Amino acid sequence: MHDRSLSRRTLLSATAATAVAASAAAVPAYAAGAVSHDHRDRLKRLISRMSIEEKVGQLFVMRVYGHSATAPDQADIDLNLKEMGVRTAAELIAKYHVGGIIYFAWAHNTRDPRQIAGLSNGIQRAGLEQPTPLPLLISTDQEHGIVARVGRPATLLPGAMALGAGGSRSDARSAAEIAGAELAAMGILQNYAPVADVNVNPANPVIGVRSFGSDPDAVARMVAAQVRGYRSAGVAATAKHFPGHGDTTVDSHTGIPVITHTRQEWEEIDAPPFRAAIDAGIDSIMTAHIQFPALDASNDPATLSRPILTGILREELGYDGVVVTDALNMQGVRDKYGDHRVPVLALKAGVDQLLNPPDLAVAWNAVLNAVTSGELTVERLDESILRILRLKERLGLLRRPFVSEGRVERKVGTRAHLAAADRIADGTTTLLVNERGLLPLSRRREPRLLVVGADPASPTGTTGPPTAVLAKAFTELGFTATALSTGTAPAAAKIDEAVAAASGRDAIVVATYNVTATSTQRTLVTRLVATGVPVVALAIRNPYDIAHLGGVPAALATYCWTDVELRAAARVVAGRADPEGRLPVPVPRADDTGQVLYPVGHGLSYD
């Protein structure tokens, strides 16, 4: 069953399956807006046939190890047994009746498009073999930029801040349409993107370039564009992380951030992108594991806060779509109450989907016990399950849960998609400094290039390392380029090696990565500038590096070190593309962060 249609035998195998098909018989594969009363009633009848255990399971979205739903590698079987007490995805679904699965590269779910499509189909077959046959909502974090779970040969697009630098809503929508079309072809119909956080804190360790920028209205426009792009591709977008994770210096994976914005500041800074997402028809919104005292004086994490999720998101903003938690294995949500209370409190706060708890048995049984004890009512579960089924219905899953494994490669990583990614990336590179018109470099005037600098682990599925990708790109553009990796914290010997390698070169391109006041990357750049060879600094993640690199004659920002962004930067440096990007965040001075070195909108041109 590799096509997008349920077999007749499958549909007739159980009365519940027939009810599922009937509930969606008159609904297009993907329809915006609310489900009709007639369809709502049919979904409610379907819910009434479910056991309490099935209802509890429907609320969970869980990780699982392996490339196959029924025959994963032995190492993945061992991990599944250790963490969940099951061998495979099919066993996980049979035991816990989970409503969704989240894919990760590190869980070995995303080897290649055909394998991913096969895994998705295997998961859906397992869902339809349950007592109440139901397809699963398969999700992943395919933000693009620095967060991408599905790598090459899938198309890897510029991330949010790069798109923010480009400033084109059309490009933002096109990027989402491409991303959505490829995800849908692999059976992934819920994407945890776009990031709706407004990054107003340069020291933010977890959002940063995952945000479109620091201007709430600009972020709102880009978020809305991407929501519409994903919707047009038949994929549920997810705006995250409500009520706003953009102003923090703590990573919620490891601690509990506290947002100190006033209620008025929240209205002006954090809320606009979420309002725009709702207006654009967002299908799901992800919660943040943050404390926001101005919104909830109890200081419960927003994920567990009824005043925030029900009072503000549901009642004030009028949102009635699916609310999904951020991952429940993150430390920010676990410290205050413990793993057995978190899922129950999240549901009481207004959550619908419980994402990736550290111990599924503990979380699942906690919810079941809360229902049997009366702490949670069956009606409360039904409310969330109805939202989840409404979403599955709108996505066409209740009628057509399978994808074509044989045709997936004709839809993923296509020549047209890859060309569009390059075109979009060309509009994102930002030229910050260009003293005496050093750039663009000429392959006749400066033919011999040295490419040095940071080589952080490449985002999922890119070729990397960055210095090698850049050197190859310059070589293809007609230069003679040599790569030398110096790392994110170059030692003195490595800096000496780079300085020696600069001899006889016509120009140096140095890739920097999140430079700080104490970073030895500063020493590397200073020493290279002192050689007298022209230096071009390329910030391959945060655009704030330039504040620590006084003296460089040319500097650019790419906002990511995926291949598509690095190739675009090389084209800009070589004059094959104009630098069209403009800073979507201000760059503060290094010696006085209260003062702005380069404002929002700064960016030089070659004209």
mmCIF file of C-alpha atoms in Angstrom, residues 168-523:
data_model
loop_
_atom_site.group_PDB
_atom_site.id
_atom_site.type_symbol
_atom_site.label_atom_id
_atom_site.label_comp_id
_atom_site.label_asym_id
_atom_site.label_seq_id
_atom_site.Cartn_x
_atom_site.Cartn_y
_atom_site.Cartn_z
ATOM 1 C CA SER A 168 10.852 39.185 0.969
ATOM 2 C CA ARG A 169 7.516 37.772 2.088
ATOM 3 C CA SER A 170 7.255 36.099 -1.290
ATOM 4 C CA ASP A 171 10.554 34.286 -0.726
ATOM 5 C CA ALA A 172 9.509 33.318 2.800
ATOM 6 C CA ARG A 173 6.290 31.841 1.456
ATOM 7 C CA SER A 174 8.095 30.069 -1.390
ATOM 8 C CA ALA A 175 10.579 28.556 1.053
ATOM 9 C CA ALA A 176 7.721 27.188 3.155
ATOM 10 C CA GLU A 177 5.910 25.865 0.082
ATOM 11 C CA ILE A 178 9.034 23.992 -1.018
ATOM 12 C CA ALA A 179 9.740 22.700 2.478
ATOM 13 C CA GLY A 180 6.125 21.674 2.935
ATOM 14 C CA ALA A 181 5.857 19.916 -0.416
ATOM 15 C CA GLU A 182 8.937 17.838 0.321
ATOM 16 C CA LEU A 183 7.827 16.973 3.850
ATOM 17 C CA ALA A 184 4.381 15.954 2.620
ATOM 18 C CA ALA A 185 5.928 13.683 -0.007
ATOM 19 C CA MET A 186 7.718 11.842 2.811
ATOM 20 C CA GLY A 187 4.594 11.558 4.956
ATOM 21 C CA ILE A 188 5.509 14.326 7.415
ATOM 22 C CA LEU A 189 2.456 16.563 7.753
ATOM 23 C CA GLN A 190 3.233 18.606 10.876
ATOM 24 C CA ASN A 191 6.294 20.845 10.874
ATOM 25 C CA TYR A 192 7.452 22.593 14.023
ATOM 26 C CA ALA A 193 8.100 25.853 12.177
ATOM 27 C CA PRO A 194 8.096 28.796 11.786
ATOM 28 C CA VAL A 195 9.743 30.312 14.851
ATOM 29 C CA ALA A 196 7.571 33.265 15.886
ATOM 30 C CA ASP A 197 9.916 34.498 18.621
ATOM 31 C CA VAL A 198 11.178 38.071 18.299
ATOM 32 C CA ASN A 199 14.904 37.924 19.035
ATOM 33 C CA VAL A 200 15.539 41.159 20.917
ATOM 34 C CA ASN A 201 18.400 39.763 23.001
ATOM 35 C CA PRO A 202 21.737 39.257 21.184
ATOM 36 C CA ALA A 203 22.813 36.931 24.011
ATOM 37 C CA ASN A 204 19.884 34.556 23.428
ATOM 38 C CA PRO A 205 21.527 31.114 23.413
ATOM 39 C CA VAL A 206 18.645 29.060 21.992
ATOM 40 C CA ILE A 207 16.735 31.224 19.486
ATOM 41 C CA GLY A 208 19.114 33.685 17.802
ATOM 42 C CA VAL A 209 19.202 33.109 14.056
ATOM 43 C CA ARG A 210 16.182 30.789 14.306
ATOM 44 C CA SER A 211 14.157 34.018 14.592
ATOM 45 C CA PHE A 212 13.285 36.244 11.649
ATOM 46 C CA GLY A 213 14.601 39.254 13.562
ATOM 47 C CA SER A 214 14.025 41.839 16.263
ATOM 48 C CA ASP A 215 11.227 43.914 14.739
ATOM 49 C CA PRO A 216 7.845 42.502 15.831
ATOM 50 C CA ASP A 217 5.973 43.697 12.763
ATOM 51 C CA ALA A 218 8.599 42.386 10.355
ATOM 52 C CA VAL A 219 8.661 39.027 12.147
ATOM 53 C CA ALA A 220 4.861 38.926 12.042
ATOM 54 C CA ARG A 221 4.850 39.451 8.286
ATOM 55 C CA MET A 222 7.370 36.671 7.691
ATOM 56 C CA VAL A 223 5.593 34.263 10.037
ATOM 57 C CA ALA A 224 2.274 34.843 8.277
ATOM 58 C CA ALA A 225 3.910 34.298 4.886
ATOM 59 C CA GLN A 226 5.373 30.986 5.982
ATOM 60 C CA VAL A 227 2.138 29.819 7.570
ATOM 61 C CA ARG A 228 0.380 30.418 4.244
ATOM 62 C CA GLY A 229 3.173 28.632 2.386
ATOM 63 C CA TYR A 230 2.950 25.532 4.532
ATOM 64 C CA ARG A 231 -0.843 25.523 4.351
ATOM 65 C CA SER A 232 -0.751 25.678 0.554
ATOM 66 C CA ALA A 233 1.536 22.620 0.604
ATOM 67 C CA GLY A 234 -0.895 20.697 2.810
ATOM 68 C CA VAL A 235 1.329 20.716 5.896
ATOM 69 C CA ALA A 236 0.421 21.929 9.373
ATOM 70 C CA ALA A 237 2.764 24.732 10.405
ATOM 71 C CA THR A 238 3.537 25.315 14.082
ATOM 72 C CA ALA A 239 4.252 28.797 15.427
ATOM 73 C CA LYS A 240 6.658 28.619 18.352
ATOM 74 C CA HIS A 241 7.404 29.235 21.207
ATOM 75 C CA PHE A 242 4.339 30.830 22.847
ATOM 76 C CA PRO A 243 4.178 33.312 24.553
ATOM 77 C CA GLY A 244 7.613 34.310 23.203
ATOM 78 C CA HIS A 245 11.162 33.052 23.750
ATOM 79 C CA GLY A 246 13.083 35.910 22.169
ATOM 80 C CA ASP A 247 14.430 37.759 25.203
ATOM 81 C CA THR A 248 16.347 35.310 27.339
ATOM 82 C CA THR A 249 19.912 34.360 28.184
ATOM 83 C CA VAL A 250 18.968 30.849 29.381
ATOM 84 C CA ASP A 251 18.465 27.800 27.160
ATOM 85 C CA SER A 252 15.221 26.060 28.132
ATOM 86 C CA HIS A 253 16.794 22.728 27.206
ATOM 87 C CA THR A 254 18.992 23.053 30.281
ATOM 88 C CA GLY A 255 17.216 25.507 32.594
ATOM 89 C CA ILE A 256 14.153 27.680 33.074
ATOM 90 C CA PRO A 257 14.360 31.076 31.378
ATOM 91 C CA VAL A 258 12.548 34.033 32.927
ATOM 92 C CA ILE A 259 11.090 36.661 30.603
ATOM 93 C CA THR A 260 10.941 40.026 32.370
ATOM 94 C CA HIS A 261 8.778 41.856 29.840
ATOM 95 C CA THR A 262 5.805 43.748 31.207
ATOM 96 C CA ARG A 263 2.355 42.880 29.916
ATOM 97 C CA GLN A 264 2.516 45.946 27.665
ATOM 98 C CA GLU A 265 5.920 44.908 26.330
ATOM 99 C CA TRP A 266 4.515 41.448 25.622
ATOM 100 C CA GLU A 267 1.673 43.028 23.649
ATOM 101 C CA GLU A 268 4.101 45.170 21.655
ATOM 102 C CA ILE A 269 7.063 42.780 21.198
ATOM 103 C CA ASP A 270 6.114 39.135 21.616
ATOM 104 C CA ALA A 271 2.447 38.936 20.677
ATOM 105 C CA PRO A 272 2.312 40.343 17.106
ATOM 106 C CA PRO A 273 3.819 37.311 15.322
ATOM 107 C CA PHE A 274 1.458 34.931 17.125
ATOM 108 C CA ARG A 275 -1.531 37.133 16.319
ATOM 109 C CA ALA A 276 -0.406 37.171 12.685
ATOM 110 C CA ALA A 277 -0.008 33.399 12.665
ATOM 111 C CA ILE A 278 -3.537 32.949 14.006
ATOM 112 C CA ASP A 279 -4.916 35.380 11.433
ATOM 113 C CA ALA A 280 -3.097 33.411 8.697
ATOM 114 C CA GLY A 281 -4.753 30.173 9.824
ATOM 115 C CA ILE A 282 -1.993 28.537 11.853
ATOM 116 C CA ASP A 283 -2.798 24.882 12.587
ATOM 117 C CA SER A 284 -0.708 24.416 15.729
ATOM 118 C CA ILE A 285 1.138 26.534 18.266
ATOM 119 C CA MET A 286 3.993 25.266 20.420
ATOM 120 C CA THR A 287 4.416 26.311 24.030
ATOM 121 C CA ALA A 288 7.599 27.609 25.648
ATOM 122 C CA HIS A 289 9.198 26.265 28.800
ATOM 123 C CA ILE A 290 9.658 29.767 30.191
ATOM 124 C CA GLN A 291 8.488 31.715 33.197
ATOM 125 C CA PHE A 292 6.687 34.940 32.320
ATOM 126 C CA PRO A 293 5.741 36.634 35.605
ATOM 127 C CA ALA A 294 3.788 39.450 33.948
ATOM 128 C CA LEU A 295 1.489 36.873 32.357
ATOM 129 C CA ASP A 296 1.347 34.367 35.230
ATOM 130 C CA ALA A 297 2.444 35.379 38.702
ATOM 131 C CA SER A 298 2.685 31.735 39.814
ATOM 132 C CA ASN A 299 5.870 31.405 37.745
ATOM 133 C CA ASP A 300 4.773 28.068 36.351
ATOM 134 C CA PRO A 301 6.407 27.384 32.982
ATOM 135 C CA ALA A 302 4.145 28.646 30.209
ATOM 136 C CA THR A 303 3.665 25.038 29.094
ATOM 137 C CA LEU A 304 1.914 24.386 32.413
ATOM 138 C CA SER A 305 0.200 27.752 32.785
ATOM 139 C CA ARG A 306 -3.575 27.925 32.437
ATOM 140 C CA PRO A 307 -3.555 31.761 32.592
ATOM 141 C CA ILE A 308 -1.206 31.818 29.594
ATOM 142 C CA LEU A 309 -2.494 28.946 27.445
ATOM 143 C CA THR A 310 -6.209 29.147 28.175
ATOM 144 C CA GLY A 311 -6.584 32.700 29.458
ATOM 145 C CA ILE A 312 -4.450 34.428 26.833
ATOM 146 C CA LEU A 313 -3.974 32.078 23.886
ATOM 147 C CA ARG A 314 -7.458 30.539 23.816
ATOM 148 C CA GLU A 315 -9.674 33.236 25.272
ATOM 149 C CA GLU A 316 -7.945 36.535 24.480
ATOM 150 C CA LEU A 317 -6.388 35.631 21.129
ATOM 151 C CA GLY A 318 -9.297 33.395 20.136
ATOM 152 C CA TYR A 319 -7.136 30.455 19.070
ATOM 153 C CA ASP A 320 -8.925 27.116 18.805
ATOM 154 C CA GLY A 321 -6.306 25.064 16.966
ATOM 155 C CA VAL A 322 -3.926 22.461 18.333
ATOM 156 C CA VAL A 323 -1.570 23.446 21.139
ATOM 157 C CA VAL A 324 1.537 21.270 21.355
ATOM 158 C CA THR A 325 4.109 21.389 24.133
ATOM 159 C CA ASP A 326 7.742 21.908 23.447
ATOM 160 C CA ALA A 327 9.610 18.680 24.130
ATOM 161 C CA LEU A 328 8.820 17.447 27.643
ATOM 162 C CA ASN A 329 12.311 16.019 28.076
ATOM 163 C CA MET A 330 13.710 19.552 28.263
ATOM 164 C CA GLN A 331 14.918 20.614 31.694
ATOM 165 C CA GLY A 332 12.986 23.886 31.695
ATOM 166 C CA VAL A 333 9.666 22.076 32.203
ATOM 167 C CA ARG A 334 10.837 19.208 34.418
ATOM 168 C CA ASP A 335 12.350 20.861 37.472
ATOM 169 C CA LYS A 336 9.378 22.290 39.310
ATOM 170 C CA TYR A 337 6.920 19.385 39.331
ATOM 171 C CA GLY A 338 8.580 16.227 38.039
ATOM 172 C CA ASP A 339 7.890 14.022 35.055
ATOM 173 C CA HIS A 340 4.754 12.369 36.454
ATOM 174 C CA ARG A 341 2.969 15.696 36.978
ATOM 175 C CA VAL A 342 4.073 17.629 33.899
ATOM 176 C CA PRO A 343 1.743 15.977 31.342
ATOM 177 C CA VAL A 344 -1.276 16.243 33.641
ATOM 178 C CA LEU A 345 -0.631 19.901 34.429
ATOM 179 C CA ALA A 346 -0.045 20.651 30.743
ATOM 180 C CA LEU A 347 -3.442 19.215 29.841
ATOM 181 C CA LYS A 348 -5.089 21.139 32.675
ATOM 182 C CA ALA A 349 -3.416 24.303 31.328
ATOM 183 C CA GLY A 350 -4.952 23.813 27.881
ATOM 184 C CA VAL A 351 -2.436 21.732 25.897
ATOM 185 C CA ASP A 352 -3.605 19.200 23.293
ATOM 186 C CA GLN A 353 -0.448 17.350 22.253
ATOM 187 C CA LEU A 354 2.218 16.153 24.704
ATOM 188 C CA LEU A 355 5.521 16.059 22.852
ATOM 189 C CA ASN A 356 8.328 13.619 23.556
ATOM 190 C CA PRO A 357 8.240 12.990 27.322
ATOM 191 C CA PRO A 358 11.467 11.542 28.733
ATOM 192 C CA ASP A 359 9.672 8.399 29.931
ATOM 193 C CA LEU A 360 6.519 7.579 27.994
ATOM 194 C CA ALA A 361 5.310 4.965 30.468
ATOM 195 C CA VAL A 362 5.490 7.446 33.338
ATOM 196 C CA ALA A 363 3.746 10.210 31.376
ATOM 197 C CA TRP A 364 1.092 7.975 29.780
ATOM 198 C CA ASN A 365 0.178 6.304 33.058
ATOM 199 C CA ALA A 366 0.113 9.656 34.840
ATOM 200 C CA VAL A 367 -2.540 10.916 32.440
ATOM 201 C CA LEU A 368 -4.490 7.649 32.659
ATOM 202 C CA ASN A 369 -4.413 7.762 36.453
ATOM 203 C CA ALA A 370 -5.514 11.396 36.437
ATOM 204 C CA VAL A 371 -8.562 10.389 34.403
ATOM 205 C CA THR A 372 -9.466 7.393 36.555
ATOM 206 C CA SER A 373 -9.043 9.476 39.730
ATOM 207 C CA GLY A 374 -11.200 12.284 38.359
ATOM 208 C CA GLU A 375 -8.469 14.926 38.282
ATOM 209 C CA LEU A 376 -8.896 15.029 34.496
ATOM 210 C CA THR A 377 -12.300 14.412 32.978
ATOM 211 C CA VAL A 378 -12.942 12.336 29.897
ATOM 212 C CA GLU A 379 -14.606 15.420 28.452
ATOM 213 C CA ARG A 380 -11.309 17.313 28.795
ATOM 214 C CA LEU A 381 -9.501 14.584 26.847
ATOM 215 C CA ASP A 382 -12.224 14.546 24.200
ATOM 216 C CA GLU A 383 -11.835 18.294 23.718
ATOM 217 C CA SER A 384 -8.169 17.898 22.770
ATOM 218 C CA ILE A 385 -8.724 14.743 20.748
ATOM 219 C CA LEU A 386 -11.365 16.531 18.696
ATOM 220 C CA ARG A 387 -8.863 19.282 17.836
ATOM 221 C CA ILE A 388 -6.265 16.668 16.884
ATOM 222 C CA LEU A 389 -8.700 14.714 14.710
ATOM 223 C CA ARG A 390 -9.965 17.903 13.097
ATOM 224 C CA LEU A 391 -6.386 18.638 12.090
ATOM 225 C CA LYS A 392 -5.819 15.113 10.795
ATOM 226 C CA GLU A 393 -9.018 15.423 8.806
ATOM 227 C CA ARG A 394 -8.069 18.778 7.279
ATOM 228 C CA LEU A 395 -4.700 17.343 6.263
ATOM 229 C CA GLY A 396 -6.409 14.461 4.491
ATOM 230 C CA LEU A 397 -4.935 11.819 6.786
ATOM 231 C CA LEU A 398 -8.244 10.175 7.607
ATOM 232 C CA ARG A 399 -8.755 9.389 3.931
ATOM 233 C CA ARG A 400 -5.258 9.094 2.516
ATOM 234 C CA PRO A 401 -2.609 8.333 5.121
ATOM 235 C CA PHE A 402 -0.081 6.734 2.734
ATOM 236 C CA VAL A 403 2.495 8.303 0.424
ATOM 237 C CA SER A 404 4.080 6.962 -2.749
ATOM 238 C CA GLU A 405 7.491 5.556 -1.941
ATOM 239 C CA GLY A 406 8.291 5.066 -5.611
ATOM 240 C CA ARG A 407 7.604 8.675 -6.546
ATOM 241 C CA VAL A 408 9.070 10.493 -3.529
ATOM 242 C CA GLU A 409 12.421 11.133 -5.179
ATOM 243 C CA ARG A 410 10.649 13.031 -7.962
ATOM 244 C CA LYS A 411 9.300 15.468 -5.379
ATOM 245 C CA VAL A 412 12.186 15.864 -2.925
ATOM 246 C CA GLY A 413 15.372 17.755 -3.758
ATOM 247 C CA THR A 414 14.245 18.508 -7.285
ATOM 248 C CA ARG A 415 16.288 20.660 -9.618
ATOM 249 C CA ALA A 416 13.636 23.366 -9.456
ATOM 250 C CA HIS A 417 13.593 23.349 -5.653
ATOM 251 C CA LEU A 418 17.392 23.481 -5.406
ATOM 252 C CA ALA A 419 17.527 26.358 -7.876
ATOM 253 C CA ALA A 420 14.880 28.222 -5.894
ATOM 254 C CA ALA A 421 16.898 27.731 -2.698
ATOM 255 C CA ASP A 422 19.951 29.273 -4.357
ATOM 256 C CA ARG A 423 17.892 32.159 -5.700
ATOM 257 C CA ILE A 424 16.364 32.870 -2.285
ATOM 258 C CA ALA A 425 19.772 32.647 -0.607
ATOM 259 C CA ASP A 426 21.204 35.187 -3.039
ATOM 260 C CA GLY A 427 18.947 37.822 -1.514
ATOM 261 C CA THR A 428 19.996 37.203 2.092
ATOM 262 C CA THR A 429 23.751 37.826 2.397
ATOM 263 C CA THR A 430 24.405 41.118 4.184
ATOM 264 C CA LEU A 431 27.465 43.250 3.471
ATOM 265 C CA LEU A 432 28.337 45.071 6.683
ATOM 266 C CA VAL A 433 31.755 46.616 5.938
ATOM 267 C CA ASN A 434 33.504 47.297 2.638
ATOM 268 C CA GLU A 435 36.402 49.700 3.097
ATOM 269 C CA ARG A 436 37.870 51.216 -0.047
ATOM 270 C CA GLY A 437 35.621 49.002 -2.161
ATOM 271 C CA LEU A 438 37.584 45.831 -1.452
ATOM 272 C CA LEU A 439 34.613 43.750 -2.507
ATOM 273 C CA PRO A 440 33.761 42.242 -4.824
ATOM 274 C CA LEU A 441 36.955 40.284 -5.292
ATOM 275 C CA SER A 442 38.088 39.634 -8.837
ATOM 276 C CA ARG A 443 39.399 36.267 -10.005
ATOM 277 C CA ARG A 444 41.868 38.200 -12.173
ATOM 278 C CA ARG A 445 42.969 40.729 -9.560
ATOM 279 C CA GLU A 446 42.814 38.447 -6.487
ATOM 280 C CA PRO A 447 42.938 34.921 -7.902
ATOM 281 C CA ARG A 448 44.652 33.165 -4.965
ATOM 282 C CA LEU A 449 42.439 32.861 -1.903
ATOM 283 C CA LEU A 450 42.964 31.356 1.535
ATOM 284 C CA VAL A 451 39.793 30.284 3.310
ATOM 285 C CA VAL A 452 40.254 29.800 7.050
ATOM 286 C CA GLY A 453 38.160 29.842 10.172
ATOM 287 C CA ALA A 454 35.565 28.108 12.259
ATOM 288 C CA ASP A 455 34.240 24.735 11.170
ATOM 289 C CA PRO A 456 31.329 23.939 13.475
ATOM 290 C CA ALA A 457 29.522 20.683 12.853
ATOM 291 C CA SER A 458 27.394 21.228 9.792
ATOM 292 C CA PRO A 459 23.624 21.405 10.117
ATOM 293 C CA THR A 460 21.882 18.157 9.287
ATOM 294 C CA GLY A 461 22.653 16.766 5.873
ATOM 295 C CA THR A 462 24.898 19.520 4.515
ATOM 296 C CA THR A 463 28.274 18.525 3.172
ATOM 297 C CA GLY A 464 30.550 20.771 5.229
ATOM 298 C CA PRO A 465 32.871 21.694 6.727
ATOM 299 C CA PRO A 466 32.233 25.384 6.001
ATOM 300 C CA THR A 467 35.788 26.254 5.012
ATOM 301 C CA ALA A 468 35.834 23.386 2.507
ATOM 302 C CA VAL A 469 32.410 24.348 1.105
ATOM 303 C CA LEU A 470 33.544 27.944 0.682
ATOM 304 C CA ALA A 471 36.857 26.965 -0.925
ATOM 305 C CA LYS A 472 35.040 24.695 -3.372
ATOM 306 C CA ALA A 473 32.541 27.441 -4.200
ATOM 307 C CA PHE A 474 35.317 29.956 -4.881
ATOM 308 C CA THR A 475 37.172 27.434 -7.023
ATOM 309 C CA GLU A 476 34.031 26.868 -9.107
ATOM 310 C CA LEU A 477 33.819 30.652 -9.503
ATOM 311 C CA GLY A 478 37.301 30.753 -11.051
ATOM 312 C CA PHE A 479 39.541 31.409 -8.042
ATOM 313 C CA THR A 480 42.331 29.221 -6.720
ATOM 314 C CA ALA A 481 41.163 28.622 -3.157
ATOM 315 C CA THR A 482 42.717 26.616 -0.341
ATOM 316 C CA ALA A 483 40.886 25.696 2.873
ATOM 317 C CA LEU A 484 42.427 25.609 6.335
ATOM 318 C CA SER A 485 40.201 24.804 9.280
ATOM 319 C CA THR A 486 41.177 26.736 12.394
ATOM 320 C CA GLY A 487 38.142 25.879 14.547
ATOM 321 C CA THR A 488 35.894 27.917 16.814
ATOM 322 C CA ALA A 489 38.655 28.320 19.432
ATOM 323 C CA PRO A 490 41.940 28.335 17.511
ATOM 324 C CA ALA A 491 45.060 27.610 19.537
ATOM 325 C CA ALA A 492 48.231 29.650 19.089
ATOM 326 C CA ALA A 493 49.862 27.014 16.876
ATOM 327 C CA LYS A 494 46.852 26.912 14.563
ATOM 328 C CA ILE A 495 46.817 30.718 14.330
ATOM 329 C CA ASP A 496 50.520 30.655 13.440
ATOM 330 C CA GLU A 497 49.761 28.065 10.748
ATOM 331 C CA ALA A 498 47.050 30.296 9.269
ATOM 332 C CA VAL A 499 49.329 33.334 9.242
ATOM 333 C CA ALA A 500 52.033 31.331 7.466
ATOM 334 C CA ALA A 501 49.490 30.044 4.938
ATOM 335 C CA ALA A 502 48.512 33.637 4.126
ATOM 336 C CA SER A 503 51.886 34.247 2.501
ATOM 337 C CA GLY A 504 51.526 34.619 -1.237
ATOM 338 C CA ARG A 505 47.740 34.909 -1.136
ATOM 339 C CA ASP A 506 45.814 37.740 -2.715
ATOM 340 C CA ALA A 507 42.986 37.730 -0.170
ATOM 341 C CA ILE A 508 41.844 35.840 2.910
ATOM 342 C CA VAL A 509 38.284 34.822 3.696
ATOM 343 C CA VAL A 510 37.872 34.005 7.384
ATOM 344 C CA ALA A 511 34.695 32.341 8.620
ATOM 345 C CA THR A 512 33.769 33.390 12.162
ATOM 346 C CA TYR A 513 31.295 31.730 14.490
ATOM 347 C CA ASN A 514 29.715 33.533 17.451
ATOM 348 C CA VAL A 515 32.759 35.578 18.375
ATOM 349 C CA THR A 516 32.925 36.860 21.961
ATOM 350 C CA ALA A 517 35.200 39.275 23.759
ATOM 351 C CA THR A 518 37.422 36.412 24.951
ATOM 352 C CA SER A 519 37.358 34.315 21.790
ATOM 353 C CA THR A 520 40.683 33.422 20.195
ATOM 354 C CA GLN A 521 38.919 33.894 16.873
ATOM 355 C CA ARG A 522 39.566 37.599 17.488
ATOM 356 C CA THR A 523 43.282 36.889 17.764
#
